[in-house]
PDB file of C-alpha atoms in Angstrom:
ATOM      1  CA  UNK A 215       0.332  -0.161   0.079  1.00 76.00           C
ATOM      2  CA  UNK A 216       1.378   3.675  -1.161  1.00 91.00           C
ATOM      3  CA  UNK A 217       1.415   6.842   1.880  1.00 91.00           C
ATOM      4  CA  UNK A 218      -1.583   7.975  -0.242  1.00 93.00           C
ATOM      5  CA  UNK A 219      -2.915   4.761  -0.170  1.00 94.00           C
ATOM      6  CA  UNK A 220      -3.264   4.719   3.625  1.00 94.00           C
ATOM      7  CA  UNK A 221      -4.022   8.484   4.468  1.00 95.00           C
ATOM      8  CA  UNK A 222      -6.819   7.895   1.953  1.00 96.00           C
ATOM      9  CA  UNK A 223      -7.720   4.450   4.099  1.00 96.00           C
ATOM     10  CA  UNK A 224      -7.477   6.842   7.760  1.00 97.00           C
ATOM     11  CA  UNK A 225     -10.044   9.664   5.693  1.00 97.00           C
ATOM     12  CA  UNK A 226     -12.547   6.779   4.981  1.00 97.00           C
ATOM     13  CA  UNK A 227     -12.894   5.673   8.017  1.00 97.00           C
ATOM     14  CA  UNK A 228     -12.825   9.507   9.769  1.00 97.00           C
ATOM     15  CA  UNK A 229     -15.788  10.162   7.442  1.00 97.00           C
ATOM     16  CA  UNK A 230     -17.799   7.147   8.182  1.00 97.00           C
ATOM     17  CA  UNK A 231     -17.957   8.805  11.344  1.00 97.00           C
ATOM     18  CA  UNK A 232     -18.724  12.638  10.293  1.00 98.00           C
ATOM     19  CA  UNK A 233     -21.201  10.648   8.793  1.00 97.00           C
ATOM     20  CA  UNK A 234     -22.994   8.950  11.234  1.00 97.00           C
ATOM     21  CA  UNK A 235     -22.854  12.769  13.015  1.00 97.00           C
ATOM     22  CA  UNK A 236     -24.117  15.058  10.215  1.00 98.00           C
ATOM     23  CA  UNK A 237     -26.349  13.643   7.726  1.00 97.00           C
ATOM     24  CA  UNK A 238     -25.749  14.969   4.323  1.00 98.00           C
ATOM     25  CA  UNK A 239     -29.078  16.041   3.826  1.00 98.00           C
ATOM     26  CA  UNK A 240     -27.966  18.569   7.224  1.00 98.00           C
ATOM     27  CA  UNK A 241     -25.147  19.449   5.301  1.00 98.00           C
ATOM     28  CA  UNK A 242     -27.362  20.496   2.406  1.00 98.00           C
ATOM     29  CA  UNK A 243     -29.192  22.908   4.914  1.00 98.00           C
ATOM     30  CA  UNK A 244     -26.346  24.195   6.266  1.00 98.00           C
ATOM     31  CA  UNK A 245     -25.259  25.206   2.896  1.00 98.00           C
ATOM     32  CA  UNK A 246     -28.270  26.613   1.204  1.00 97.00           C
ATOM     33  CA  UNK A 247     -27.971  29.296   4.402  1.00 97.00           C
ATOM     34  CA  UNK A 248     -23.978  29.615   3.935  1.00 96.00           C
ATOM     35  CA  UNK A 249     -22.611  32.714   2.465  1.00 96.00           C
ATOM     36  CA  UNK A 250     -22.020  32.531  -1.321  1.00 97.00           C
ATOM     37  CA  UNK A 251     -18.362  31.618  -1.570  1.00 98.00           C
ATOM     38  CA  UNK A 252     -15.603  33.960  -2.442  1.00 98.00           C
ATOM     39  CA  UNK A 253     -13.676  33.806  -5.991  1.00 97.00           C
ATOM     40  CA  UNK A 254     -10.964  31.509  -5.310  1.00 97.00           C
ATOM     41  CA  UNK A 255      -9.761  31.551  -9.064  1.00 97.00           C
ATOM     42  CA  UNK A 256     -10.189  35.895  -9.473  1.00 95.00           C
ATOM     43  CA  UNK A 257      -7.999  35.457  -6.172  1.00 96.00           C
ATOM     44  CA  UNK A 258      -5.388  33.517  -7.946  1.00 96.00           C
ATOM     45  CA  UNK A 259      -4.861  35.587 -10.982  1.00 91.00           C
ATOM     46  CA  UNK A 260      -7.170  33.113 -13.163  1.00 85.00           C
ATOM     47  CA  UNK A 261      -8.795  36.698 -14.574  1.00 69.00           C
ATOM     48  CA  UNK A 262      -5.711  38.613 -15.854  1.00 67.00           C
ATOM     49  CA  UNK A 263      -4.538  38.851 -19.103  1.00 57.00           C
ATOM     50  CA  UNK A 264      -1.182  39.274 -17.987  1.00 70.00           C
ATOM     51  CA  UNK A 265       1.321  37.383 -15.236  1.00 78.00           C
ATOM     52  CA  UNK A 266       2.894  40.223 -13.311  1.00 85.00           C
ATOM     53  CA  UNK A 267       2.967  38.653  -9.825  1.00 92.00           C
ATOM     54  CA  UNK A 268       3.528  34.951  -7.874  1.00 96.00           C
ATOM     55  CA  UNK A 269       0.286  34.550  -5.986  1.00 97.00           C
ATOM     56  CA  UNK A 270       0.735  33.056  -2.449  1.00 98.00           C
ATOM     57  CA  UNK A 271      -1.532  30.051  -0.722  1.00 98.00           C
ATOM     58  CA  UNK A 272      -0.250  29.852   2.684  1.00 98.00           C
ATOM     59  CA  UNK A 273      -1.277  26.826   5.033  1.00 98.00           C
ATOM     60  CA  UNK A 274      -2.364  26.481   8.515  1.00 98.00           C
ATOM     61  CA  UNK A 275       0.201  23.210   8.413  1.00 96.00           C
ATOM     62  CA  UNK A 276       0.597  21.228  12.173  1.00 95.00           C
ATOM     63  CA  UNK A 277       2.239  18.013  10.750  1.00 93.00           C
ATOM     64  CA  UNK A 278       2.970  16.069   7.889  1.00 89.00           C
ATOM     65  CA  UNK A 279       3.564  12.517   6.973  1.00 89.00           C
ATOM     66  CA  UNK A 280       7.384  13.608   5.836  1.00 87.00           C
ATOM     67  CA  UNK A 281       8.412  15.591   8.562  1.00 88.00           C
ATOM     68  CA  UNK A 282       5.995  14.370  11.898  1.00 90.00           C
ATOM     69  CA  UNK A 283       5.449  18.061  13.773  1.00 91.00           C
ATOM     70  CA  UNK A 284       6.029  20.857  12.291  1.00 92.00           C
ATOM     71  CA  UNK A 285       4.858  23.620  14.488  1.00 92.00           C
ATOM     72  CA  UNK A 286       2.279  23.646  17.681  1.00 91.00           C
ATOM     73  CA  UNK A 287      -0.403  26.157  16.020  1.00 95.00           C
ATOM     74  CA  UNK A 288      -2.252  26.673  19.397  1.00 94.00           C
ATOM     75  CA  UNK A 289      -4.386  29.791  17.510  1.00 97.00           C
ATOM     76  CA  UNK A 290      -5.048  29.415  13.598  1.00 97.00           C
ATOM     77  CA  UNK A 291      -6.670  32.410  12.946  1.00 98.00           C
ATOM     78  CA  UNK A 292      -4.185  34.232  14.254  1.00 97.00           C
ATOM     79  CA  UNK A 293      -1.408  32.569  12.468  1.00 97.00           C
ATOM     80  CA  UNK A 294      -4.210  33.191   9.276  1.00 98.00           C
ATOM     81  CA  UNK A 295      -4.466  36.699  10.157  1.00 97.00           C
ATOM     82  CA  UNK A 296      -0.294  36.862   9.838  1.00 97.00           C
ATOM     83  CA  UNK A 297      -0.819  35.097   6.254  1.00 98.00           C
ATOM     84  CA  UNK A 298      -3.383  37.681   5.109  1.00 98.00           C
ATOM     85  CA  UNK A 299      -1.180  40.502   6.436  1.00 97.00           C
ATOM     86  CA  UNK A 300       1.588  39.528   4.587  1.00 97.00           C
ATOM     87  CA  UNK A 301      -0.302  39.566   1.130  1.00 97.00           C
ATOM     88  CA  UNK A 302      -1.137  36.128   0.919  1.00 98.00           C
ATOM     89  CA  UNK A 303      -4.212  35.618  -1.854  1.00 98.00           C
ATOM     90  CA  UNK A 304      -5.652  32.803  -0.187  1.00 98.00           C
ATOM     91  CA  UNK A 305      -5.119  30.240   3.420  1.00 98.00           C
ATOM     92  CA  UNK A 306      -4.864  26.847   2.813  1.00 98.00           C
ATOM     93  CA  UNK A 307      -6.055  25.002   6.042  1.00 98.00           C
ATOM     94  CA  UNK A 308      -5.293  20.771   6.344  1.00 97.00           C
ATOM     95  CA  UNK A 309      -8.679  19.196   7.978  1.00 98.00           C
ATOM     96  CA  UNK A 310      -6.972  15.960   7.980  1.00 97.00           C
ATOM     97  CA  UNK A 311      -6.060  14.809  11.282  1.00 94.00           C
ATOM     98  CA  UNK A 312      -4.300  11.550  11.385  1.00 95.00           C
ATOM     99  CA  UNK A 313      -1.295  12.710   8.966  1.00 95.00           C
ATOM    100  CA  UNK A 314      -1.330  16.210   9.804  1.00 96.00           C
ATOM    101  CA  UNK A 315      -2.849  17.535  12.948  1.00 96.00           C
ATOM    102  CA  UNK A 316      -5.514  19.391  11.604  1.00 97.00           C
ATOM    103  CA  UNK A 317      -9.542  19.611  11.670  1.00 97.00           C
ATOM    104  CA  UNK A 318     -12.022  20.944  10.528  1.00 98.00           C
ATOM    105  CA  UNK A 319     -12.254  23.229  13.925  1.00 98.00           C
ATOM    106  CA  UNK A 320      -9.255  24.976  12.235  1.00 98.00           C
ATOM    107  CA  UNK A 321     -11.216  25.810   9.215  1.00 98.00           C
ATOM    108  CA  UNK A 322     -13.669  27.203  11.117  1.00 98.00           C
ATOM    109  CA  UNK A 323     -11.420  29.712  12.541  1.00 98.00           C
ATOM    110  CA  UNK A 324      -9.579  30.611   9.745  1.00 98.00           C
ATOM    111  CA  UNK A 325     -13.046  31.484   8.302  1.00 98.00           C
ATOM    112  CA  UNK A 326     -13.908  33.693  11.127  1.00 97.00           C
ATOM    113  CA  UNK A 327     -10.425  35.291  10.979  1.00 97.00           C
ATOM    114  CA  UNK A 328      -9.712  36.299   7.185  1.00 98.00           C
ATOM    115  CA  UNK A 329     -11.888  37.855   3.941  1.00 97.00           C
ATOM    116  CA  UNK A 330      -9.861  36.172   1.651  1.00 98.00           C
ATOM    117  CA  UNK A 331     -10.837  32.557   0.208  1.00 98.00           C
ATOM    118  CA  UNK A 332      -9.906  29.671   2.059  1.00 98.00           C
ATOM    119  CA  UNK A 333      -8.807  26.119   1.068  1.00 98.00           C
ATOM    120  CA  UNK A 334      -9.744  23.285   2.452  1.00 98.00           C
ATOM    121  CA  UNK A 335      -7.353  20.585   1.905  1.00 98.00           C
ATOM    122  CA  UNK A 336      -7.862  17.279   2.245  1.00 98.00           C
ATOM    123  CA  UNK A 337      -7.873  13.827   0.585  1.00 98.00           C
ATOM    124  CA  UNK A 338     -11.347  14.689  -1.351  1.00 98.00           C
ATOM    125  CA  UNK A 339     -12.804  10.547  -1.824  1.00 98.00           C
ATOM    126  CA  UNK A 340     -16.396  11.250  -1.382  1.00 98.00           C
ATOM    127  CA  UNK A 341     -19.121  13.907  -2.316  1.00 98.00           C
ATOM    128  CA  UNK A 342     -19.842  14.603   1.068  1.00 98.00           C
ATOM    129  CA  UNK A 343     -16.567  16.186   1.612  1.00 98.00           C
ATOM    130  CA  UNK A 344     -17.345  18.547  -0.544  1.00 98.00           C
ATOM    131  CA  UNK A 345     -20.507  19.977   0.703  1.00 98.00           C
ATOM    132  CA  UNK A 346     -18.875  20.043   4.258  1.00 98.00           C
ATOM    133  CA  UNK A 347     -16.208  22.112   3.270  1.00 98.00           C
ATOM    134  CA  UNK A 348     -18.659  24.788   1.618  1.00 98.00           C
ATOM    135  CA  UNK A 349     -20.747  23.979   4.613  1.00 98.00           C
ATOM    136  CA  UNK A 350     -17.559  25.354   7.139  1.00 98.00           C
ATOM    137  CA  UNK A 351     -16.810  27.990   4.744  1.00 98.00           C
ATOM    138  CA  UNK A 352     -14.590  26.967   2.554  1.00 98.00           C
ATOM    139  CA  UNK A 353     -14.250  28.566  -0.781  1.00 98.00           C
ATOM    140  CA  UNK A 354     -11.900  25.942  -2.746  1.00 98.00           C
ATOM    141  CA  UNK A 355     -11.304  22.314  -2.296  1.00 98.00           C
ATOM    142  CA  UNK A 356      -8.246  19.889  -3.186  1.00 98.00           C
ATOM    143  CA  UNK A 357      -8.929  17.212  -5.928  1.00 98.00           C
ATOM    144  CA  UNK A 358      -5.717  14.945  -6.395  1.00 98.00           C
ATOM    145  CA  UNK A 359      -6.023  12.766  -9.665  1.00 98.00           C
ATOM    146  CA  UNK A 360      -3.979  10.293  -8.525  1.00 96.00           C
ATOM    147  CA  UNK A 361      -6.743   9.241  -5.803  1.00 96.00           C
ATOM    148  CA  UNK A 362      -9.605   9.517  -8.328  1.00 98.00           C
ATOM    149  CA  UNK A 363     -10.792   7.942 -11.311  1.00 97.00           C
ATOM    150  CA  UNK A 364     -11.516   9.633 -14.227  1.00 96.00           C
ATOM    151  CA  UNK A 365     -15.642  10.035 -13.515  1.00 97.00           C
ATOM    152  CA  UNK A 366     -14.893  10.925 -10.367  1.00 98.00           C
ATOM    153  CA  UNK A 367     -12.317  13.896 -10.733  1.00 98.00           C
ATOM    154  CA  UNK A 368     -15.005  15.197 -13.068  1.00 98.00           C
ATOM    155  CA  UNK A 369     -18.302  14.914 -11.315  1.00 98.00           C
ATOM    156  CA  UNK A 370     -16.404  16.181  -7.793  1.00 98.00           C
ATOM    157  CA  UNK A 371     -15.700  19.201 -10.185  1.00 98.00           C
ATOM    158  CA  UNK A 372     -18.734  19.771 -11.698  1.00 98.00           C
ATOM    159  CA  UNK A 373     -20.418  19.521  -7.814  1.00 98.00           C
ATOM    160  CA  UNK A 374     -17.536  21.989  -6.359  1.00 98.00           C
ATOM    161  CA  UNK A 375     -18.878  24.073  -9.503  1.00 98.00           C
ATOM    162  CA  UNK A 376     -21.938  24.002  -8.325  1.00 98.00           C
ATOM    163  CA  UNK A 377     -21.523  24.791  -5.093  1.00 98.00           C
ATOM    164  CA  UNK A 378     -19.849  28.449  -6.102  1.00 98.00           C
ATOM    165  CA  UNK A 379     -16.102  27.459  -5.247  1.00 98.00           C
ATOM    166  CA  UNK A 380     -13.562  26.591  -7.450  1.00 98.00           C
ATOM    167  CA  UNK A 381     -11.217  23.352  -6.970  1.00 98.00           C
ATOM    168  CA  UNK A 382      -7.160  23.220  -7.455  1.00 98.00           C
ATOM    169  CA  UNK A 383      -6.721  19.655  -9.446  1.00 98.00           C
ATOM    170  CA  UNK A 384      -3.593  18.693  -8.220  1.00 98.00           C
ATOM    171  CA  UNK A 385      -1.047  16.792 -10.262  1.00 98.00           C
ATOM    172  CA  UNK A 386       2.329  14.973 -10.333  1.00 97.00           C
ATOM    173  CA  UNK A 387       3.088  12.918 -13.754  1.00 97.00           C
ATOM    174  CA  UNK A 388       2.527  14.296 -17.463  1.00 98.00           C
ATOM    175  CA  UNK A 389      -0.534  11.688 -17.310  1.00 98.00           C
ATOM    176  CA  UNK A 390      -2.025  13.159 -14.486  1.00 98.00           C
ATOM    177  CA  UNK A 391      -1.935  16.780 -16.220  1.00 98.00           C
ATOM    178  CA  UNK A 392      -3.376  15.238 -19.170  1.00 98.00           C
ATOM    179  CA  UNK A 393      -6.039  14.246 -16.842  1.00 98.00           C
ATOM    180  CA  UNK A 394      -6.760  17.011 -15.039  1.00 98.00           C
ATOM    181  CA  UNK A 395      -7.459  19.031 -18.661  1.00 97.00           C
ATOM    182  CA  UNK A 396      -9.632  16.839 -20.174  1.00 97.00           C
ATOM    183  CA  UNK A 397     -12.237  17.448 -17.275  1.00 97.00           C
ATOM    184  CA  UNK A 398     -11.902  21.487 -17.932  1.00 96.00           C
ATOM    185  CA  UNK A 399      -9.885  21.739 -14.486  1.00 97.00           C
ATOM    186  CA  UNK A 400      -9.187  26.111 -14.322  1.00 96.00           C
ATOM    187  CA  UNK A 401      -6.214  25.940 -11.582  1.00 98.00           C
ATOM    188  CA  UNK A 402      -3.579  22.572 -11.924  1.00 98.00           C
ATOM    189  CA  UNK A 403      -1.255  21.813  -9.119  1.00 98.00           C
ATOM    190  CA  UNK A 404       2.096  20.343  -9.299  1.00 98.00           C
ATOM    191  CA  UNK A 405       2.980  18.905  -6.633  1.00 97.00           C
ATOM    192  CA  UNK A 406       6.733  17.899  -6.835  1.00 96.00           C
ATOM    193  CA  UNK A 407       5.948  15.525  -3.885  1.00 93.00           C
ATOM    194  CA  UNK A 408       5.000  12.714  -4.910  1.00 92.00           C
ATOM    195  CA  UNK A 409       2.416  10.921  -2.759  1.00 89.00           C
ATOM    196  CA  UNK A 410       2.862   7.471  -3.062  1.00 87.00           C
ATOM    197  CA  UNK A 411       6.862   7.795  -1.656  1.00 91.00           C
ATOM    198  CA  UNK A 412       6.998  11.505  -0.337  1.00 89.00           C
ATOM    199  CA  UNK A 413      10.307  11.955  -2.473  1.00 92.00           C
ATOM    200  CA  UNK A 414       9.841  15.331  -3.229  1.00 92.00           C
ATOM    201  CA  UNK A 415      11.810  16.332  -6.961  1.00 95.00           C
ATOM    202  CA  UNK A 416      11.653  20.151  -7.729  1.00 94.00           C
ATOM    203  CA  UNK A 417      12.440  20.010 -11.425  1.00 95.00           C
ATOM    204  CA  UNK A 418       9.113  18.221 -11.537  1.00 96.00           C
ATOM    205  CA  UNK A 419       7.461  21.665 -11.861  1.00 97.00           C
ATOM    206  CA  UNK A 420       9.878  22.611 -14.461  1.00 96.00           C
ATOM    207  CA  UNK A 421       9.512  19.797 -16.693  1.00 97.00           C
ATOM    208  CA  UNK A 422       5.461  19.461 -16.286  1.00 97.00           C
ATOM    209  CA  UNK A 423       4.848  23.331 -16.310  1.00 96.00           C
ATOM    210  CA  UNK A 424       5.121  23.870 -19.977  1.00 95.00           C
ATOM    211  CA  UNK A 425       2.135  21.048 -20.805  1.00 96.00           C
ATOM    212  CA  UNK A 426      -0.958  23.131 -18.944  1.00 95.00           C
ATOM    213  CA  UNK A 427      -2.642  25.102 -21.589  1.00 93.00           C
ATOM    214  CA  UNK A 428      -2.327  29.290 -21.776  1.00 89.00           C
ATOM    215  CA  UNK A 429      -5.308  30.762 -19.364  1.00 89.00           C
ATOM    216  CA  UNK A 430      -4.970  27.964 -16.677  1.00 93.00           C
ATOM    217  CA  UNK A 431      -3.505  28.786 -13.045  1.00 96.00           C
ATOM    218  CA  UNK A 432      -0.472  26.797 -12.508  1.00 97.00           C
ATOM    219  CA  UNK A 433       0.233  26.188  -9.014  1.00 98.00           C
ATOM    220  CA  UNK A 434       3.647  25.294  -7.547  1.00 98.00           C
ATOM    221  CA  UNK A 435       2.800  22.801  -4.944  1.00 97.00           C
ATOM    222  CA  UNK A 436       6.089  21.747  -2.182  1.00 94.00           C
ATOM    223  CA  UNK A 437       9.645  22.124  -1.625  1.00 93.00           C
ATOM    224  CA  UNK A 438       9.406  26.044  -0.916  1.00 95.00           C
ATOM    225  CA  UNK A 439      12.294  26.880   1.529  1.00 94.00           C
ATOM    226  CA  UNK A 440      13.273  29.732   0.541  1.00 96.00           C
ATOM    227  CA  UNK A 441      13.515  32.707  -1.932  1.00 96.00           C
ATOM    228  CA  UNK A 442      15.715  30.978  -4.649  1.00 96.00           C
ATOM    229  CA  UNK A 443      12.795  28.243  -4.743  1.00 96.00           C
ATOM    230  CA  UNK A 444       9.825  30.766  -5.318  1.00 97.00           C
ATOM    231  CA  UNK A 445      11.944  32.639  -7.663  1.00 96.00           C
ATOM    232  CA  UNK A 446      12.662  28.786  -9.190  1.00 96.00           C
ATOM    233  CA  UNK A 447       8.805  28.283  -9.759  1.00 97.00           C
ATOM    234  CA  UNK A 448       8.452  31.220 -10.813  1.00 96.00           C
ATOM    235  CA  UNK A 449      10.596  30.950 -13.352  1.00 95.00           C
ATOM    236  CA  UNK A 450       8.994  28.503 -15.047  1.00 95.00           C
ATOM    237  CA  UNK A 451       5.703  29.595 -15.100  1.00 94.00           C
ATOM    238  CA  UNK A 452       3.862  29.370 -11.874  1.00 96.00           C
ATOM    239  CA  UNK A 453       1.110  31.165 -11.307  1.00 95.00           C
ATOM    240  CA  UNK A 454       1.040  30.596  -7.476  1.00 97.00           C
ATOM    241  CA  UNK A 455       2.901  28.470  -4.928  1.00 98.00           C
ATOM    242  CA  UNK A 456       1.688  26.687  -2.097  1.00 98.00           C
ATOM    243  CA  UNK A 457       3.729  26.997   1.138  1.00 97.00           C
ATOM    244  CA  UNK A 458       3.380  25.756   4.434  1.00 94.00           C
ATOM    245  CA  UNK A 459       6.166  24.421   6.172  1.00 94.00           C
ATOM    246  CA  UNK A 460       8.774  27.279   5.249  1.00 96.00           C
ATOM    247  CA  UNK A 461       6.168  29.535   6.723  1.00 97.00           C
ATOM    248  CA  UNK A 462       4.792  27.771   9.784  1.00 96.00           C
ATOM    249  CA  UNK A 463       8.571  27.150  10.942  1.00 94.00           C
ATOM    250  CA  UNK A 464       9.187  30.805  10.725  1.00 94.00           C
ATOM    251  CA  UNK A 465       8.880  33.196  13.826  1.00 93.00           C
ATOM    252  CA  UNK A 466       8.231  36.046  11.012  1.00 96.00           C
ATOM    253  CA  UNK A 467       5.366  34.404   8.091  1.00 97.00           C
ATOM    254  CA  UNK A 468       4.055  37.796   7.142  1.00 97.00           C
ATOM    255  CA  UNK A 469       7.089  38.655   6.430  1.00 97.00           C
ATOM    256  CA  UNK A 470       8.307  35.941   4.598  1.00 97.00           C
ATOM    257  CA  UNK A 471       5.600  36.233   2.658  1.00 98.00           C
ATOM    258  CA  UNK A 472       6.268  39.521   1.646  1.00 96.00           C
ATOM    259  CA  UNK A 473       9.533  38.240   0.889  1.00 97.00           C
ATOM    260  CA  UNK A 474       8.539  35.766  -1.472  1.00 97.00           C
ATOM    261  CA  UNK A 475       5.924  37.581  -3.524  1.00 97.00           C
ATOM    262  CA  UNK A 476       8.989  40.088  -4.354  1.00 96.00           C
ATOM    263  CA  UNK A 477      10.978  37.411  -4.959  1.00 96.00           C
ATOM    264  CA  UNK A 478       8.594  35.455  -7.682  1.00 96.00           C
ATOM    265  CA  UNK A 479       7.808  39.195  -8.758  1.00 95.00           C
ATOM    266  CA  UNK A 480      11.443  39.757  -9.242  1.00 95.00           C
ATOM    267  CA  UNK A 481      11.797  36.719 -11.101  1.00 95.00           C
ATOM    268  CA  UNK A 482       8.656  37.146 -13.496  1.00 93.00           C
ATOM    269  CA  UNK A 483       9.925  40.371 -14.430  1.00 90.00           C
ATOM    270  CA  UNK A 484      13.526  38.564 -15.540  1.00 87.00           C
ATOM    271  CA  UNK A 485      11.578  36.415 -17.697  1.00 76.00           C
ATOM    272  CA  UNK A 486       9.567  39.015 -19.445  1.00 60.00           C
ATOM    273  CA  UNK A 487      12.299  40.853 -20.327  1.00 63.00           C
ATOM    274  CA  UNK A 488      14.474  38.219 -21.563  1.00 57.00           C
ATOM    275  CA  UNK A 489      11.515  37.363 -23.498  1.00 52.00           C
ATOM    276  CA  UNK A 490      11.824  40.546 -25.699  1.00 46.00           C
TER     277      UNK A 490
END
């Protein structure tokens, strides 16, 4: 069993417990009463005709399967506020509890603290989780191509849009990018971490980003250690970066986001000048 399969097995067990506590019908009622979702696509530059800056998706992340404990994060709302002040375009909240120490309570706290779009980052494996995300105020969800069949990917993306949300469709290989494009994904992430082995190869982004059609949001996921990594991703076509560990382990995450945004913008400008 791969690491990804093992994680999803645990997610399904925890999901069964939540389904017993809150029915899908109850989630439908909560969603009907909830404020409309914020436009995550626009926040990530999806409506811009020219790429002039690098967007940052800043993550609330306590733990990871590859690194273990990263940060205590006793107040996710306060951390999200720092991310917001630093210029993050989206806040990502891990809600998987077994490997990442997250919860829907973290999502609720972050949603109440910021007005920018919020991503529920989890291993979506059932439509219930998409309804659940919207009921808790999420504006975006994560759909991992490696974890879903083509029909599931298509149906889950359609449901996400029906609920007014956007989805980050995560890939790691050329074949997965083809699958993401074929279902009409507008926001495509390239995770340089192989979720089956947890190995990181930053070269994966440069090798694959050119496969994504122009006009789509292209997100570089994982592997951000410093401004040099940010510039690398920006120079190879990233619209946005998703970064967690480098921020939660930093004493000044607000300033670090600002630094990353400057590094990204400078790399983009160098690329534009070089293309003239």
